[in-house]
C-alpha positions as a Markdown table, in Angstrom:
| # | Residue | x | y | z |
|---|---|---|---|---|
| 1 | Met | 11.2 | 14.5 | 14.9 |
| 2 | Pro | 7.7 | 15.6 | 16.2 |
| 3 | Gly | 7.3 | 16.0 | 19.9 |
| 4 | Thr | 4.4 | 16.6 | 22.1 |
| 5 | Pro | 2.3 | 19.2 | 20.2 |
| 6 | Asn | 1.8 | 22.6 | 21.8 |
| 7 | Ala | -0.4 | 24.4 | 19.3 |
| 8 | Ala | -2.8 | 23.8 | 16.4 |
| 9 | Asp | -3.7 | 25.8 | 13.3 |
| 10 | Gly | -6.0 | 25.4 | 10.3 |
| 11 | Ala | -8.8 | 23.4 | 11.9 |
| 12 | Ala | -10.9 | 21.5 | 9.3 |
| 13 | Ser | -14.1 | 21.6 | 11.4 |
| 14 | Ala | -15.5 | 23.3 | 14.4 |
| 15 | Gly | -14.3 | 20.5 | 16.6 |
| 16 | Ser | -10.8 | 20.5 | 15.3 |
| 17 | Asp | -9.1 | 22.8 | 17.8 |
| 18 | Phe | -6.4 | 22.5 | 20.4 |
| 19 | Phe | -8.5 | 21.2 | 23.2 |
| 20 | Thr | -10.3 | 18.6 | 21.2 |
| 21 | Thr | -7.1 | 17.2 | 19.7 |
| 22 | Gln | -5.3 | 17.4 | 23.1 |
| 23 | Lys | -8.1 | 15.4 | 24.8 |
| 24 | Leu | -8.1 | 12.6 | 22.2 |
| 25 | Leu | -4.3 | 12.3 | 22.2 |
| 26 | Ala | -4.2 | 12.3 | 26.0 |
| 27 | Arg | -6.9 | 9.6 | 26.4 |
| 28 | Pro | -6.1 | 6.6 | 24.2 |
| 29 | Arg | -9.4 | 4.8 | 25.1 |
| 30 | Leu | -11.5 | 7.7 | 24.1 |
| 31 | Ala | -9.4 | 8.0 | 20.9 |
| 32 | Arg | -10.0 | 4.3 | 20.2 |
| 33 | Phe | -13.8 | 4.8 | 20.6 |
| 34 | Tyr | -13.7 | 7.8 | 18.4 |
| 35 | Thr | -11.8 | 5.9 | 15.7 |
| 36 | Asp | -14.3 | 3.0 | 15.8 |
| 37 | Leu | -17.3 | 5.4 | 15.4 |
| 38 | Leu | -15.5 | 7.2 | 12.6 |
| 39 | Ile | -14.5 | 4.3 | 10.4 |
| 40 | Asn | -17.9 | 2.6 | 10.9 |
| 41 | Ser | -20.2 | 5.7 | 10.6 |
| 42 | Pro | -23.2 | 5.5 | 10.5 |
| 43 | Thr | -23.3 | 3.1 | 13.4 |
| 44 | Thr | -24.9 | 2.6 | 16.8 |
| 45 | Ile | -23.4 | 2.6 | 20.2 |
| 46 | Pro | -24.4 | -1.1 | 20.8 |
| 47 | Glu | -22.6 | -2.0 | 17.6 |
| 48 | Ala | -19.5 | -0.1 | 18.7 |
| 49 | Arg | -19.6 | -1.8 | 22.1 |
| 50 | Glu | -19.6 | -5.2 | 20.4 |
| 51 | Arg | -16.7 | -4.4 | 18.1 |
| 52 | Leu | -14.7 | -2.9 | 21.0 |
| 53 | Asp | -15.8 | -5.3 | 23.8 |
| 54 | Met | -16.7 | -2.3 | 25.9 |
| 55 | Glu | -19.0 | -1.9 | 28.8 |
| 56 | Lys | -22.3 | -0.1 | 28.2 |
| 57 | Ser | -21.7 | 2.7 | 30.7 |
| 58 | Thr | -18.2 | 3.4 | 29.3 |
| 59 | Ala | -19.5 | 3.5 | 25.7 |
| 60 | His | -22.3 | 5.9 | 26.6 |
| 61 | Lys | -19.9 | 8.1 | 28.6 |
| 62 | Tyr | -17.5 | 8.3 | 25.6 |
| 63 | Ser | -20.3 | 9.0 | 23.1 |
| 64 | Asn | -21.6 | 11.8 | 25.2 |
| 65 | Glu | -18.1 | 13.3 | 25.5 |
| 66 | Leu | -17.5 | 13.1 | 21.7 |
| 67 | Ala | -20.9 | 14.8 | 21.2 |
| 68 | Glu | -19.9 | 17.6 | 23.6 |
| 69 | Met | -16.7 | 18.0 | 21.7 |
| 70 | Gly | -18.6 | 18.4 | 18.5 |
| 71 | Ile | -17.0 | 15.5 | 16.6 |
| 72 | Ala | -19.9 | 12.9 | 16.8 |
| 73 | Glu | -23.6 | 13.2 | 17.0 |
| 74 | Ser | -26.7 | 11.0 | 17.1 |
| 75 | Ser | -29.5 | 11.3 | 14.5 |
| 76 | Asp | -33.2 | 10.7 | 14.5 |
| 77 | Glu | -32.6 | 7.4 | 12.6 |
| 78 | His | -32.6 | 4.2 | 14.6 |
| 79 | Arg | -31.4 | 0.7 | 14.0 |
| 80 | Asp | -32.5 | -2.2 | 16.2 |
| 81 | Gly | -33.9 | 0.2 | 18.6 |
| 82 | Ala | -30.7 | 2.3 | 19.0 |
| 83 | Ala | -29.9 | 5.7 | 17.7 |
| 84 | Val | -27.6 | 5.9 | 14.7 |
| 85 | Trp | -24.4 | 7.9 | 15.2 |
| 86 | Glu | -22.0 | 9.7 | 12.8 |
| 87 | Ala | -18.5 | 10.8 | 13.7 |
| 88 | Thr | -16.7 | 13.6 | 11.9 |
| 89 | Pro | -13.0 | 13.4 | 10.8 |
| 90 | Ile | -10.9 | 16.2 | 12.2 |
| 91 | Asp | -7.4 | 17.3 | 11.4 |
| 92 | Gly | -5.1 | 20.2 | 12.1 |
| 93 | Val | -1.4 | 21.3 | 11.9 |
| 94 | Trp | 0.5 | 21.0 | 15.2 |
| 95 | His | 3.8 | 22.4 | 16.3 |
| 96 | Gly | 6.0 | 20.6 | 18.7 |
| 97 | Thr | 9.7 | 20.0 | 18.2 |
| 98 | Ala | 8.6 | 19.8 | 14.5 |
| 99 | Thr | 5.5 | 20.6 | 12.6 |
| 100 | Phe | 3.2 | 17.7 | 11.6 |
| 101 | Glu | -0.4 | 17.1 | 10.7 |
| 102 | Val | -2.8 | 15.4 | 13.1 |
| 103 | Gly | -5.7 | 13.5 | 11.7 |
| 104 | Pro | -7.7 | 10.3 | 12.2 |
| 105 | Thr | -4.7 | 8.0 | 11.7 |
| 106 | Val | -2.8 | 9.7 | 14.5 |
| 107 | Phe | -5.8 | 9.4 | 16.9 |
| 108 | Ala | -6.2 | 5.8 | 15.8 |
| 109 | Val | -2.5 | 5.0 | 16.6 |
| 110 | Phe | -2.7 | 6.7 | 20.0 |
| 111 | Gly | -5.9 | 4.8 | 20.7 |
| 112 | Ala | -4.4 | 1.4 | 19.7 |
| 113 | Gln | -1.9 | 1.6 | 22.6 |
| 114 | Thr | -4.7 | 0.0 | 24.7 |
| 115 | Ile | -4.8 | -3.2 | 22.6 |
| 116 | Asp | -1.8 | -3.4 | 20.3 |
| 117 | Glu | 1.3 | -4.9 | 22.0 |
| 118 | Asp | 3.8 | -3.5 | 19.5 |
| 119 | Ile | 2.5 | 0.0 | 20.0 |
| 120 | Glu | 2.2 | -0.3 | 23.7 |
| 121 | Met | 5.8 | -1.6 | 24.0 |
| 122 | Phe | 7.1 | 1.1 | 21.7 |
| 123 | Thr | 5.5 | 3.9 | 23.8 |
| 124 | Asp | 6.7 | 2.3 | 27.0 |
| 125 | Arg | 10.3 | 2.4 | 25.8 |
| 126 | His | 10.3 | 5.7 | 23.8 |
| 127 | Gly | 7.2 | 7.7 | 24.9 |
| 128 | Glu | 4.1 | 8.8 | 23.0 |
| 129 | Ala | 5.9 | 11.8 | 21.5 |
| 130 | Leu | 7.7 | 9.5 | 19.0 |
| 131 | Leu | 4.4 | 8.0 | 17.6 |
| 132 | Pro | 3.7 | 10.8 | 15.1 |
| 133 | Ala | 7.2 | 10.4 | 13.7 |
| 134 | Ala | 6.6 | 6.7 | 13.4 |
| 135 | Ile | 3.5 | 7.4 | 11.4 |
| 136 | Val | 5.3 | 9.9 | 9.1 |
| 137 | Glu | 8.2 | 7.4 | 8.5 |
| 138 | Thr | 5.8 | 4.5 | 7.8 |
| 139 | Ile | 4.0 | 6.7 | 5.3 |
| 140 | His | 7.3 | 7.4 | 3.6 |
| 141 | Tyr | 7.9 | 3.6 | 3.5 |
| 142 | Leu | 4.5 | 3.0 | 1.9 |
| 143 | Glu | 5.3 | 5.7 | -0.6 |
| 144 | Gly | 8.5 | 3.9 | -1.6 |
| 145 | Arg | 10.7 | 6.6 | -0.1 |
| 146 | Gln | 12.0 | 4.6 | 2.9 |
| 147 | Thr | 12.9 | 1.0 | 3.9 |
| 148 | Arg | 11.8 | -0.7 | 7.1 |
| 149 | Arg | 15.4 | -0.4 | 8.3 |
| 150 | Gly | 15.3 | 3.3 | 7.3 |
| 151 | Val | 12.3 | 3.8 | 9.5 |
| 152 | Ala | 14.3 | 2.5 | 12.5 |
| 153 | Asp | 17.2 | 4.7 | 11.6 |
| 154 | Ala | 15.0 | 7.8 | 11.3 |
| 155 | Leu | 13.4 | 7.1 | 14.6 |
| 156 | Asp | 16.8 | 6.3 | 16.2 |
| 157 | Val | 15.6 | 3.0 | 17.6 |
| 158 | His | 16.7 | -0.6 | 17.3 |
| 159 | Ala | 16.0 | -2.2 | 13.9 |
| 160 | Val | 13.6 | -4.7 | 15.4 |
| 161 | Glu | 11.6 | -2.0 | 17.1 |
| 162 | Gly | 11.5 | 0.1 | 14.0 |
| 163 | Val | 10.1 | -2.8 | 11.9 |
| 164 | Ala | 7.6 | -3.7 | 14.6 |
| 165 | Ile | 6.2 | -0.2 | 15.0 |
| 166 | Ser | 6.1 | 0.4 | 11.2 |
| 167 | Gln | 4.2 | -2.8 | 10.7 |
| 168 | Ala | 1.7 | -1.9 | 13.5 |
| 169 | Val | 1.2 | 1.6 | 12.1 |
| 170 | Glu | 0.8 | 0.2 | 8.5 |
| 171 | Arg | -2.1 | -2.0 | 9.6 |
| 172 | Ile | -3.9 | 1.0 | 11.1 |
| 173 | Ile | -3.3 | 3.1 | 8.0 |
| 174 | Gly | -4.8 | 0.4 | 5.9 |
| 175 | Val | -8.1 | 0.6 | 7.8 |
| 176 | Val | -8.2 | 4.3 | 8.8 |
| 177 | Gly | -6.2 | 5.9 | 6.0 |
| 178 | Pro | -9.0 | 5.9 | 3.3 |
| 179 | Gly | -11.0 | 8.3 | 5.4 |
| 180 | Asp | -8.1 | 10.4 | 6.6 |
| 181 | Pro | -7.9 | 13.8 | 4.9 |
| 182 | Thr | -4.2 | 14.1 | 5.8 |
| 183 | Ile | -3.1 | 10.9 | 4.0 |
| 184 | Asp | -3.0 | 10.5 | 0.2 |
| 185 | Met | -3.1 | 6.7 | -0.2 |
| 186 | Ser | -3.0 | 7.1 | -4.0 |
| 187 | Ala | 0.7 | 8.0 | -3.6 |
| 188 | Phe | 1.5 | 4.6 | -2.0 |
| 189 | Glu | 3.8 | 2.3 | -3.9 |
| 190 | Val | 3.8 | -0.5 | -1.3 |
| 191 | Glu | 0.6 | -2.5 | -1.2 |
| 192 | Ile | -1.0 | -3.1 | 2.2 |
| 193 | His | -1.9 | -6.7 | 2.2 |
| 194 | Glu | -5.2 | -8.2 | 3.3 |
| 195 | Gln | -3.5 | -10.1 | 6.1 |
| 196 | Ala | -2.3 | -6.8 | 7.5 |
| 197 | Leu | -5.8 | -5.4 | 7.4 |
| 198 | Ala | -7.1 | -8.6 | 9.1 |
| 199 | Glu | -4.6 | -8.1 | 12.0 |
| 200 | Ala | -5.4 | -4.4 | 12.5 |
| 201 | Pro | -6.6 | -3.4 | 16.0 |
| 202 | Tyr | -9.8 | -1.8 | 14.4 |
| 203 | Ile | -12.7 | -3.6 | 12.8 |
| 204 | Arg | -14.5 | -2.0 | 9.8 |
| 205 | Asp | -17.9 | -3.4 | 9.4 |
């Protein structure tokens, strides 16, 4: 299964390089902020702060960091006195103990550790390195190629843990997946229900 990535190839944009991806994966709160900007672009920093319940200083620090990384930028347009921001989806191919694609959904799942109890508990017990595999197996489930129990078996975790992490990841895929170039949601055979979307750790305005 995928481990901690150690290289990246095939960047989809100028910002999609090893250091940008490494920084987002290593800093869940920054990844969560990036995800919110991405799925709500165009948006403003005050609007993001409200959705994330984040302090003003932290939001501005993160927006400046994302701008320096080349994956978000402000425009000349303003809304309610605040500059409008756009975030850019990035993706790449990474090589750890296995090769896997990193895209917005991966960043979103890593970022959700800070607010989703199921993901936090899973990483506490099994480490962050197993999260990409959980995403891959959940996608297989949604494509009709895997059962919930099969997800647990593939991850080599208890059935209850496998079901919980799969459901948590599914909620995020439902919100982030439509804008993720690494995921083909048209191939899904399992419907992501509205209730799952309502329980997702991200809000799409």
